Coordinates of C-alpha atoms in Angstrom, one line a residue:
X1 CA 89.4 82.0 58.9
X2 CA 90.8 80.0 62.3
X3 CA 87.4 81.5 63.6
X4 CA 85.5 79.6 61.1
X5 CA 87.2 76.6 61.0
X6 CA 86.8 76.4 65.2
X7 CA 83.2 76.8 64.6
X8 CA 83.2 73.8 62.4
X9 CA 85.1 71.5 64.5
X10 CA 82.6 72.7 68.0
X11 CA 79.2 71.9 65.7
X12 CA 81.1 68.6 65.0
X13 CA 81.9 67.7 68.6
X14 CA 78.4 68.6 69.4
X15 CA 76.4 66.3 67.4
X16 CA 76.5 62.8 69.4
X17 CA 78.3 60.9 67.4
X18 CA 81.0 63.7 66.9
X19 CA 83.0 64.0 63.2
X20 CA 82.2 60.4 62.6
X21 CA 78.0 61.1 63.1
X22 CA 78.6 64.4 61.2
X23 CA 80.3 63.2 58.6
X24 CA 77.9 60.5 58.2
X25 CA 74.8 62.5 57.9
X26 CA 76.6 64.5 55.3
X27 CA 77.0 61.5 53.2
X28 CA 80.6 61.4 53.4
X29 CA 82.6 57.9 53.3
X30 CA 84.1 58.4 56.7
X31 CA 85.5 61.0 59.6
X32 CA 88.2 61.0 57.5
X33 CA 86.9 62.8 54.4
X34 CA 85.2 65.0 56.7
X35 CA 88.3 66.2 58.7
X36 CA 90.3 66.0 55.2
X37 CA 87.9 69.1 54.7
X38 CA 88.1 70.8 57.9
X39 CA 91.6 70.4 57.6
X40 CA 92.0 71.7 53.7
X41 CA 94.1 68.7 52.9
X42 CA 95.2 68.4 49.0
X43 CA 92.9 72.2 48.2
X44 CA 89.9 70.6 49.9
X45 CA 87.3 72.5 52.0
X46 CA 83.9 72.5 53.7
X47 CA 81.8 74.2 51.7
X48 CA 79.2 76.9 52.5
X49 CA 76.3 74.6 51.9
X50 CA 77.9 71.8 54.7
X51 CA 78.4 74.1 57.1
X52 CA 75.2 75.3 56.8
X53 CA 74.0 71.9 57.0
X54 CA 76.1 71.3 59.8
X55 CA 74.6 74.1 61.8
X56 CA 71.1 72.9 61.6
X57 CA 72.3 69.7 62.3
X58 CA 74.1 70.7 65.5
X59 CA 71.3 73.4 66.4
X60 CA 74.0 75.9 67.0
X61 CA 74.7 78.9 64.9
X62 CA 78.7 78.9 65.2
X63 CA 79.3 78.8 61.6
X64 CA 77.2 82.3 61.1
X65 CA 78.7 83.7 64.2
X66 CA 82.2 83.4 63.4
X67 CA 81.1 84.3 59.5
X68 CA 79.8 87.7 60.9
X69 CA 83.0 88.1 63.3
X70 CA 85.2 87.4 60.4
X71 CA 82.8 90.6 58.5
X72 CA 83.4 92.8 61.6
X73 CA 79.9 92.0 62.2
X74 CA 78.2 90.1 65.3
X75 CA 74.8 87.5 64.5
X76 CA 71.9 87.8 66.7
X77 CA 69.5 85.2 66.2
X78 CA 65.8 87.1 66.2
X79 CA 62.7 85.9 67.5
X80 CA 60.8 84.4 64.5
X81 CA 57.0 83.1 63.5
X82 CA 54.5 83.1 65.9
X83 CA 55.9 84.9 68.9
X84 CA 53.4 85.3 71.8
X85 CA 54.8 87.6 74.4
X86 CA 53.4 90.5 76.4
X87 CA 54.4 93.8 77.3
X88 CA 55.9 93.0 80.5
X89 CA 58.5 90.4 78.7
X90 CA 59.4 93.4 76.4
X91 CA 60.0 95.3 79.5
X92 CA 61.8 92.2 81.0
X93 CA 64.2 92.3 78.1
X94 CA 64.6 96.0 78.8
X95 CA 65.9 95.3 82.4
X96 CA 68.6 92.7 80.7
X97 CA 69.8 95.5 78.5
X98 CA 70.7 97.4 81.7
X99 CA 72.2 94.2 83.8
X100 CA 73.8 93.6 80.5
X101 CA 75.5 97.1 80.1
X102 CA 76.5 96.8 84.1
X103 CA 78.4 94.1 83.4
X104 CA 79.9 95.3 80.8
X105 CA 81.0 98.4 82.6
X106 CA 82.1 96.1 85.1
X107 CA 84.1 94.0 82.8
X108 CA 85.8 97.5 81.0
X109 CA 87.0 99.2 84.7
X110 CA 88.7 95.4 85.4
X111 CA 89.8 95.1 82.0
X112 CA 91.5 98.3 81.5
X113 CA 92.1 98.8 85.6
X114 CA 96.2 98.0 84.7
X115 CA 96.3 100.5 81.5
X116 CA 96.2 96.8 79.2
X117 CA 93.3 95.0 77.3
X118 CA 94.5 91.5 76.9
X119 CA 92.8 89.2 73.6
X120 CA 90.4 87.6 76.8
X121 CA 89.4 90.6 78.1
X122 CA 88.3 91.6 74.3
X123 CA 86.4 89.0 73.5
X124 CA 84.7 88.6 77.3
X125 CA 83.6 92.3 76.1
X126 CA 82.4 91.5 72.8
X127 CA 80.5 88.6 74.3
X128 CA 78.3 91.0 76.6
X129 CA 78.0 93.3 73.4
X130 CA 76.3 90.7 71.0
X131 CA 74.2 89.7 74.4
X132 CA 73.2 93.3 74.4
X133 CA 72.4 94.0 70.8
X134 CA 70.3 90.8 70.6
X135 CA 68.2 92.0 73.2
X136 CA 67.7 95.0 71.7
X137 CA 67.4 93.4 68.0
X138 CA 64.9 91.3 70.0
X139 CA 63.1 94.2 71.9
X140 CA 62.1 95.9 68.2
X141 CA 61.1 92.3 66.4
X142 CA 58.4 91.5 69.5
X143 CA 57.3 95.3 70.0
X144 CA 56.6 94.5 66.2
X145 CA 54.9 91.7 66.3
X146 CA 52.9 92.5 70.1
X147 CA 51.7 96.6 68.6
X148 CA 51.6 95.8 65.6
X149 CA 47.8 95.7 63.9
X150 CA 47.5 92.3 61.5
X151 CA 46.5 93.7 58.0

């Protein structure tokens, strides 16, 4: 839950304005009430619906990232409406698989070079994971929308 309640506190310190803008545009009396939340003072707690507020309000997806983390999942945010690509951006984001999957064979021979995988090295792994399955979550949405025939 630390996961979560980081990604709260980032789309905060995003917004300009930081908590006191956030917890403004949540209709909350002050920075206070909103950190009072964040902080789960006296059984209180940011609930689903403000966090999701608070990521469309910070443009970030933090809060469903460190929800999917928290599932043993990773989020990949897909390509959506009216995507206008071509086949040589599909291939492009073919090539990014493979730099993608260098570097994370790169990252794996340093991390595990001393016999040790330290919490860092982990999660610098996991970061060029999600990188990679987006671009292939992304690959299958636009070959969808680019071959596919409107009915």
């Amino acid at each position: 839950m630390d996961n979560i309640k980081s990604a709260i506190k980032t789309m905060c310190q995003s917004v300009s304005g930081g908590y006191a803008a956030m917890a403004a545009a949540l209709g909350m009396s002050s920075r206070a009430a909103l950190e009072n939340r964040i902080y789960e003072v006296k059984g209180q707690r940011v609930s689903i619906e403000e966090a999701m507020m608070m990521q469309r309000m910070a443009d970030r997806f933090d809060f469903a990232e460190a929800v999917a983390a928290e599932s043993g999942g990773v989020f990949v945010l897909l390509p959506e409406g009216e995507v206008i690509c071509s086949s040589e951006e599909i291939a492009e984001r073919f090539l990014n698989v493979m730099a993608y999957g260098g570097d994370m064979v790169r990252k794996w021979q340093q991390a595990t070079a001393d016999g040790q995988v330290c919490a860092a090295e982990l999660e610098a792994l996991a970061k060029i994971e999600r990188r990679i399955i987006g671009e292939l979550l992304a690959i299958r949405v636009l070959t969808e929308k680019y071959y596919t025939a409107e009915e």
